[in-house]
Short mmCIF file of C-alpha atoms in Angstrom, two decimals:
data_model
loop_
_atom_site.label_atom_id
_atom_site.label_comp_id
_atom_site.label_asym_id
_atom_site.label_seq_id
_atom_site.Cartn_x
_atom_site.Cartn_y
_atom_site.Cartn_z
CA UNK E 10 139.17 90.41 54.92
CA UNK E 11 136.13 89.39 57.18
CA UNK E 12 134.92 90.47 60.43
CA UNK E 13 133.45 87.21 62.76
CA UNK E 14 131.06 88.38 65.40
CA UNK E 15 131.63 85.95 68.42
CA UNK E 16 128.45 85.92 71.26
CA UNK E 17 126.68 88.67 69.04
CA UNK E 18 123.30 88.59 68.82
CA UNK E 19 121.91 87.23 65.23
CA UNK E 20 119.54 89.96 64.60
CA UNK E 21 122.49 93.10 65.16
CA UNK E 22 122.78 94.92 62.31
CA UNK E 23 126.59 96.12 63.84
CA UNK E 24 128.27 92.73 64.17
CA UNK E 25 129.10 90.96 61.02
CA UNK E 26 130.76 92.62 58.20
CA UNK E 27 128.83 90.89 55.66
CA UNK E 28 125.16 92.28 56.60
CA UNK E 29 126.82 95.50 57.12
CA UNK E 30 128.25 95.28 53.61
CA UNK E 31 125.15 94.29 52.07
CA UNK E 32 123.33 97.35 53.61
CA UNK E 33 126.03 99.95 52.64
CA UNK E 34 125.90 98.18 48.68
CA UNK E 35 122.12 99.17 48.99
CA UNK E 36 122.64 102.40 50.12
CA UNK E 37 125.36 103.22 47.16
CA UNK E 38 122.74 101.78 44.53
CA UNK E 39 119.74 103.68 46.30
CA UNK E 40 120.44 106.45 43.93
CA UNK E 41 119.64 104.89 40.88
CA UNK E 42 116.05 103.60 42.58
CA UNK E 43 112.91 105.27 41.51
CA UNK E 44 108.93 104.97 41.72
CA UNK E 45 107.79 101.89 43.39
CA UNK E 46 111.39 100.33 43.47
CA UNK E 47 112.28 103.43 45.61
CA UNK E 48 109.19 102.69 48.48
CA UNK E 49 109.81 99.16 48.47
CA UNK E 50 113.57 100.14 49.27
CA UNK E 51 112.74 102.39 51.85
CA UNK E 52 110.28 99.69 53.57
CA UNK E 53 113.14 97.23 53.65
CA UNK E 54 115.45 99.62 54.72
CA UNK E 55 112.64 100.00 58.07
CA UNK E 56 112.41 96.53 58.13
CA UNK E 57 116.33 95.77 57.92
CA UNK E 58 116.71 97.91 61.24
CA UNK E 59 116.64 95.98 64.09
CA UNK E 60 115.50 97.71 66.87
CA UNK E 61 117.85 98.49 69.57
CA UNK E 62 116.01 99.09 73.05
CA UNK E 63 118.10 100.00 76.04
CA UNK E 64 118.32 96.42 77.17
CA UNK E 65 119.66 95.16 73.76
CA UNK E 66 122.40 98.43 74.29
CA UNK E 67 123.03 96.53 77.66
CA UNK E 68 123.68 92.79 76.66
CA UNK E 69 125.74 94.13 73.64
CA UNK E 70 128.61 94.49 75.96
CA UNK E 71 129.10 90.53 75.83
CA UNK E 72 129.75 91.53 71.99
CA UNK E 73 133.28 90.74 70.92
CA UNK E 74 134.51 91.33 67.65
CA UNK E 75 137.36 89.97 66.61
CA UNK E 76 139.32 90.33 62.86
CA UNK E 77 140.08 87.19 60.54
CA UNK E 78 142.57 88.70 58.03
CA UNK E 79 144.20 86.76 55.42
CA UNK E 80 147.42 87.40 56.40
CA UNK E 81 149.61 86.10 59.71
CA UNK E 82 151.82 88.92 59.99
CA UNK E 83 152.06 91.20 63.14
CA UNK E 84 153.84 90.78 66.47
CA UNK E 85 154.18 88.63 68.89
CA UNK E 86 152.30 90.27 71.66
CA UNK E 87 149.90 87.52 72.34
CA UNK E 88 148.24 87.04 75.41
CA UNK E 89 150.00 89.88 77.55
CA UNK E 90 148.76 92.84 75.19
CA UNK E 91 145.25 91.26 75.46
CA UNK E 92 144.77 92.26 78.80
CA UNK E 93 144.26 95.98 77.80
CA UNK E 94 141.39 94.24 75.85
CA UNK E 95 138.13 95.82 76.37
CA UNK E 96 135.10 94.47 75.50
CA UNK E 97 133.06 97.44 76.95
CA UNK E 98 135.16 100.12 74.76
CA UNK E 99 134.27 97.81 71.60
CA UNK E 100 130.78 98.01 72.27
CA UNK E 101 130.63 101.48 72.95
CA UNK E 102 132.14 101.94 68.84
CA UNK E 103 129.72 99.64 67.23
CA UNK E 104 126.90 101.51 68.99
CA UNK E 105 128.43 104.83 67.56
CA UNK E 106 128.53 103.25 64.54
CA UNK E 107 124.68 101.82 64.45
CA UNK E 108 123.88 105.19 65.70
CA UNK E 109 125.72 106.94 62.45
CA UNK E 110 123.95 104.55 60.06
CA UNK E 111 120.25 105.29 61.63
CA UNK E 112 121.58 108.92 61.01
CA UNK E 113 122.37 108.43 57.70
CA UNK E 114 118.97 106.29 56.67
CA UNK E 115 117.05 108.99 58.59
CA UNK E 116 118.86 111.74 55.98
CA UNK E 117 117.78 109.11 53.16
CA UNK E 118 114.08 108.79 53.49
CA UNK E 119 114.35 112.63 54.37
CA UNK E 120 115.80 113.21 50.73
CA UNK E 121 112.90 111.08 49.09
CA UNK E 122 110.11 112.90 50.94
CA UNK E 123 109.44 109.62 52.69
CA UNK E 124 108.09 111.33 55.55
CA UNK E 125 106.37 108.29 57.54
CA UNK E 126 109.74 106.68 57.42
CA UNK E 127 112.28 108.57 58.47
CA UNK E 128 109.80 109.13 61.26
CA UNK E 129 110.01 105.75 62.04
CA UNK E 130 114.04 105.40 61.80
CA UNK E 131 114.22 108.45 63.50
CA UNK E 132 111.75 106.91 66.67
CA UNK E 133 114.80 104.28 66.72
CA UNK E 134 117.07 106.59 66.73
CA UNK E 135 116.30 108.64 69.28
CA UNK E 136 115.62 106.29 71.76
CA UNK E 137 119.15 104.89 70.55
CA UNK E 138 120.54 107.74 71.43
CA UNK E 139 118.69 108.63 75.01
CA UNK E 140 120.06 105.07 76.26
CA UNK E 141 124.05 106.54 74.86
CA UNK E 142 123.33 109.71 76.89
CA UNK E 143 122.30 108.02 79.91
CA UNK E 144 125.48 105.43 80.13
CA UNK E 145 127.97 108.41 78.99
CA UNK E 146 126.59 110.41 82.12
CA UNK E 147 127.02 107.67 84.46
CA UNK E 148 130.26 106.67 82.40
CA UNK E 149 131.75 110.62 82.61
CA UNK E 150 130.56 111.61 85.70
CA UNK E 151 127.38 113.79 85.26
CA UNK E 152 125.28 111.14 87.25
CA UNK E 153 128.55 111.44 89.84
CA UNK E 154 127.64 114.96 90.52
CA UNK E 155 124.25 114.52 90.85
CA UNK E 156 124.98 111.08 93.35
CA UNK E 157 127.42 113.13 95.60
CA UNK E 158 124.24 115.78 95.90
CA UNK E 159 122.04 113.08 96.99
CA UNK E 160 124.38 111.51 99.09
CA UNK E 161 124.54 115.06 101.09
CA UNK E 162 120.74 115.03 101.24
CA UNK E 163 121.41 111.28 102.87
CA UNK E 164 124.00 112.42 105.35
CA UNK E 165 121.66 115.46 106.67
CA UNK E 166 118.98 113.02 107.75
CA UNK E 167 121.38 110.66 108.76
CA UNK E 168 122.68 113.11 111.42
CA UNK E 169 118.97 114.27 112.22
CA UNK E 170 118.11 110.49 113.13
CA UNK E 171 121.61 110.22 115.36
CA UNK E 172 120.26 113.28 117.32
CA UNK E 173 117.49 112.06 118.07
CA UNK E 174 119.12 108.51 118.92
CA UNK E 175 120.95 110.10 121.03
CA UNK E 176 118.65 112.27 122.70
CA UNK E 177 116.54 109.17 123.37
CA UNK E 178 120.02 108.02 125.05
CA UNK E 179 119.10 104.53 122.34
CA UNK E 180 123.32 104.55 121.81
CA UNK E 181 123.40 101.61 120.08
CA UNK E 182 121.56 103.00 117.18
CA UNK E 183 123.29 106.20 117.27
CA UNK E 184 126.67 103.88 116.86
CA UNK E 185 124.82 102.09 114.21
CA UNK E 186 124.09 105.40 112.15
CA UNK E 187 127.28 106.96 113.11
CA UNK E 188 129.04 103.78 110.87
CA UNK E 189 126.18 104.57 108.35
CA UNK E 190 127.12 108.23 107.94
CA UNK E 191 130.72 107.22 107.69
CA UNK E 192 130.42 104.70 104.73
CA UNK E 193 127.83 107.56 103.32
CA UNK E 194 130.47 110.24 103.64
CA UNK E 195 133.36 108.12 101.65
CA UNK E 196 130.74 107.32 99.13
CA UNK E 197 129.61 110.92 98.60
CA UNK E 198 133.59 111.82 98.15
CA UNK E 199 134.29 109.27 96.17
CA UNK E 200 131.23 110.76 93.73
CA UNK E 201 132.64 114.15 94.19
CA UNK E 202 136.41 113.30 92.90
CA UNK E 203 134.86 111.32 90.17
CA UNK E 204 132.62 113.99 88.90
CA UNK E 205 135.37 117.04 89.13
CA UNK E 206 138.02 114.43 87.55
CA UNK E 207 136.04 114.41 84.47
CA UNK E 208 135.39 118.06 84.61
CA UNK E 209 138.70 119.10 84.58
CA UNK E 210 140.20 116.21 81.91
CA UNK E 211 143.81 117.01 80.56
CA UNK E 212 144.45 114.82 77.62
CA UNK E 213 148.32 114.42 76.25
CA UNK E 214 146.93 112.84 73.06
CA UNK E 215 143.87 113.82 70.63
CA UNK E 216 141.16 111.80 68.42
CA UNK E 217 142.79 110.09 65.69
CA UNK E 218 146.30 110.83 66.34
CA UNK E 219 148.83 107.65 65.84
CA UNK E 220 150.57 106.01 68.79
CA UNK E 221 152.62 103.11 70.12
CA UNK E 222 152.27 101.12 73.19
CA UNK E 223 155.52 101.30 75.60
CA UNK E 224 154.98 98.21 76.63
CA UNK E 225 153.97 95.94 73.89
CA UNK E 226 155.45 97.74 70.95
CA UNK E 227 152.21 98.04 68.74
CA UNK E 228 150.86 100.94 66.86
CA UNK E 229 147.23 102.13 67.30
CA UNK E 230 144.99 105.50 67.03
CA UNK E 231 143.33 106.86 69.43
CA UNK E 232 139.50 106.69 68.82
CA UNK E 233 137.91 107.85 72.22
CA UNK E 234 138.81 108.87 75.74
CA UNK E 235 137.90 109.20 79.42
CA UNK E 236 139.64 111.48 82.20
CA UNK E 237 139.97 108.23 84.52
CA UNK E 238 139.57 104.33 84.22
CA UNK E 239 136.11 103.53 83.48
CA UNK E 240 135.62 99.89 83.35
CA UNK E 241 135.07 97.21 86.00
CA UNK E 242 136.85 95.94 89.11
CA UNK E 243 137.67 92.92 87.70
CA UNK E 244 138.75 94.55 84.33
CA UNK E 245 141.37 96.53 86.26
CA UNK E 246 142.37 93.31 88.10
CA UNK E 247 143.55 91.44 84.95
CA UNK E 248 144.98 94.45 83.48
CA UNK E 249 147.20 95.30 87.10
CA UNK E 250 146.19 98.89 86.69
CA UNK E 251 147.33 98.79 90.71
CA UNK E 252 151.10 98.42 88.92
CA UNK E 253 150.73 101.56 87.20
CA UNK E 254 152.51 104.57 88.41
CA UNK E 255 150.01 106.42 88.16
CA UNK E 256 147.49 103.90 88.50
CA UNK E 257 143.45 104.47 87.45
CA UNK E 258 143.22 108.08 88.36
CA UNK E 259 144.52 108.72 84.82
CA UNK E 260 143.07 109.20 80.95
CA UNK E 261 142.87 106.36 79.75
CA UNK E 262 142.41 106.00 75.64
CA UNK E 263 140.65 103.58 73.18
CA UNK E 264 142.88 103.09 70.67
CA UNK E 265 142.32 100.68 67.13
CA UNK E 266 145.08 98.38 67.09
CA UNK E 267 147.09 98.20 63.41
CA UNK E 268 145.85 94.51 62.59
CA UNK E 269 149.08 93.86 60.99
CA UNK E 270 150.44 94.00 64.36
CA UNK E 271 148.34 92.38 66.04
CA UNK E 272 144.87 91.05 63.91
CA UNK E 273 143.24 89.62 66.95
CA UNK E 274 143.08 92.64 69.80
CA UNK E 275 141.29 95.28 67.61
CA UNK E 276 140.08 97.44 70.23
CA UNK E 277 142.54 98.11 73.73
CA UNK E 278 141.85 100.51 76.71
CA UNK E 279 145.34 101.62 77.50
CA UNK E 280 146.50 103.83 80.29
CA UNK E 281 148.10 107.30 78.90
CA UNK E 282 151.47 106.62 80.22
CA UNK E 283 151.57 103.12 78.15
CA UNK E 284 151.16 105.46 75.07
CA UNK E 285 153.51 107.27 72.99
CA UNK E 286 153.34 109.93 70.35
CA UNK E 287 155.88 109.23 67.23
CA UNK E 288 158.74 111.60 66.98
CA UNK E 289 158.55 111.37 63.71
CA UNK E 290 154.86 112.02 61.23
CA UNK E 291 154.05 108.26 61.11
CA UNK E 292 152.56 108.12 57.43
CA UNK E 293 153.12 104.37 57.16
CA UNK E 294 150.29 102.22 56.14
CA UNK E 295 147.48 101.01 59.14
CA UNK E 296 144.68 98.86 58.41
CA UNK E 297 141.81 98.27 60.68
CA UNK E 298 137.83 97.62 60.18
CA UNK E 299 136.78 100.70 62.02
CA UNK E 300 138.85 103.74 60.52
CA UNK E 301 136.59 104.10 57.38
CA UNK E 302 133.53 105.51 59.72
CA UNK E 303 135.26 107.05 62.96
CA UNK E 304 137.60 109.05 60.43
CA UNK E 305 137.65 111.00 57.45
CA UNK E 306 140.85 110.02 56.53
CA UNK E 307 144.52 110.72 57.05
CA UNK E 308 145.97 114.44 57.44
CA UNK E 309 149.65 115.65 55.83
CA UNK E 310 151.19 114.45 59.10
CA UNK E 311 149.80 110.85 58.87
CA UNK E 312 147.07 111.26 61.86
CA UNK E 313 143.55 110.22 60.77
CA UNK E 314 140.63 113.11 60.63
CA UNK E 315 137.49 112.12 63.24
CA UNK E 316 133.96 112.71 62.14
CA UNK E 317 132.53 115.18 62.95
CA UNK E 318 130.22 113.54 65.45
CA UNK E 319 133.15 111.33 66.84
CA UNK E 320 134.67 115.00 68.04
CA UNK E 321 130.94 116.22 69.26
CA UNK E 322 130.54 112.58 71.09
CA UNK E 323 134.02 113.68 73.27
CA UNK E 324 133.38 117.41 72.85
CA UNK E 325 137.15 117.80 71.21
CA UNK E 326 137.98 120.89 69.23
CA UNK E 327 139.11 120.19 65.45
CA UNK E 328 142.98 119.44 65.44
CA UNK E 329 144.52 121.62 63.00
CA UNK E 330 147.91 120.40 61.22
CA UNK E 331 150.25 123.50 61.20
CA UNK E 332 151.40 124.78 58.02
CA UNK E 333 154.89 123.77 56.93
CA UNK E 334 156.09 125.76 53.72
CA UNK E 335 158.44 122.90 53.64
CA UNK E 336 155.31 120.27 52.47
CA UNK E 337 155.10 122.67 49.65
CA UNK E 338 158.30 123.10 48.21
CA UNK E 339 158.86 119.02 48.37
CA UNK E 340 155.21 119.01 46.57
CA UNK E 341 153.68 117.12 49.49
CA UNK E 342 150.35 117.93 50.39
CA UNK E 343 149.69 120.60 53.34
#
């Protein structure tokens, strides 16, 4: 199994699966370094980072991943499920994941007492992370609040300047800032909706839980979430998200597509009425190159387990599996 970066940039320690494996085999055989094998490590760990400043966050979005798997199997979904493809929601993992691996590197040096260089990895990391906070408030709405607020500001002066237009009798200025305050007015509502939509988010399905698509028959897990569609105009064109009942004023969910399924459309940002829950605990097998670092593993109902910073990154509360006495009498784990 192999993961092909396509477009990526050649110095990204998130795109190919081979560099990443290299870096993880280091990390397992860390423990047996000592002395001067153990700074020299640590130095080439530093070096090994590349660094990821907000502009390299920003033309990571042309990043596509796709999976080259040794088998052929999967359904025939082709070209229709691929639509729901979304680059954006792709990007937005792997930088979760190069933010976990700083993390982890940071918690490395800290263990050796290599002071100077886990301040260094964690200099990367935090700026790392002050570029995720930024996009997730502009993403989620926080920046929506604040834009409806300044748009109010905007629409105060706005009227200030048409009384005075008018009191001047200049009427072709006051209809010019009339049509001004207008277009200020739908923008500022606009902001408003956004921002309260994401305040008051009902989800139907949780963080690792298994689903199929209605449409297109394939099973995925859910792996992130927004209260409304979130990607671009031209996104939402391909996808006909104006066919939806419901439309983009919706959750919509990014889900990890089984890649026995379908091995080439990894990542999709599907609607929440394209998604279904199992009736039944789906414990069958599901392979894909992400679950080993957005989950723990699989619960006694077949659902995977998010980290613990995949739940704090969509402020989720821990899912629970409810105890079935049955499990325990048929020896099955609980």
């Amino acid at each position: 199994m192999s993961v092909t970066t396509i477009t990526a940039s050649t110095n990204s320690s998130i795109g190919g699966s081979a560099n990443a494996s290299r870096r993880h085999l280091r990390l397992k055989r860390s423990h047996l370094i000592f002395g001067t094998e153990k700074r020299f490590f640590l130095h080439q760990c530093v070096q090994n980072v590349p660094f990821m400043s907000p502009s390299d966050i920003s033309r990571q979005r042309h990043t596509r991943v796709e999976a080259g798997w040794l088998f052929k199997g999967g359904g025939n979904q082709g070209s229709d499920a691929s639509s729901e493809r979304s680059d954006s929601a792709n990007e937005d993992i792997l930088i979760f994941f190069y933010q976990l691996d700083l993390a982890t590197r940071v918690q490395y040096a800290l263990n050796l007492e290599e002071y100077d260089i886990a301040k260094q990895l964690r200099n990367k990391l935090n700026e790392v992370e002050t570029e995720v906070i930024k996009q997730q408030e502009t993403k989620r709405g926080s920046s929506s609040k604040s834009e409806a607020q300044d748009k109010g500001i905007s629409i105060l002066r706005l009227r200030a300047d048409l009384q005075n237009a008018i009191e001047n009798e200049n009427y072709s200025l006051a209809a010019e800032i009339r049509d001004q305050i207008s277009k200020v007015e739908a923008d500022s509502l606009a902001a408003s909706i956004k921002a309260q939509a994401f305040q008051k988010a009902q989800f139907e399905f949780r963080l690792g839980q298994k689903v199929r698509h209605k449409k297109f028959g394939y099973r995925a897990v859910v792996c992130g979430m927004d209260p409304v569609c979130c990607e671009t105009s031209s996104w939402m064109e391909s996808a006909h998200v104006d066919q939806l009942t419901r439309g983009p004023d919706q959750p919509y969910y990014q889900v990890l597509v089984d890649v026995h399924e379908d091995p080439n459309l990894l990542v999709a940002y599907v609607p929440e009425e394209n998604l279904l829950a199992p009736e039944e605990p789906d414990k069958a097998r599901f392979d894909h190159p992400y679950t080993s670092f957005l989950f723990y593993g699989v619960d006694s109902a077949g659902d995977f387990i998010p980290v613990k910073q995949l739940r704090e990154k969509y402020n989720r509360p821990r899912h629970e599996v409810p105890y079935d006495p049955q499990d325990e009498r048929s020896g099955g784990d609980a």
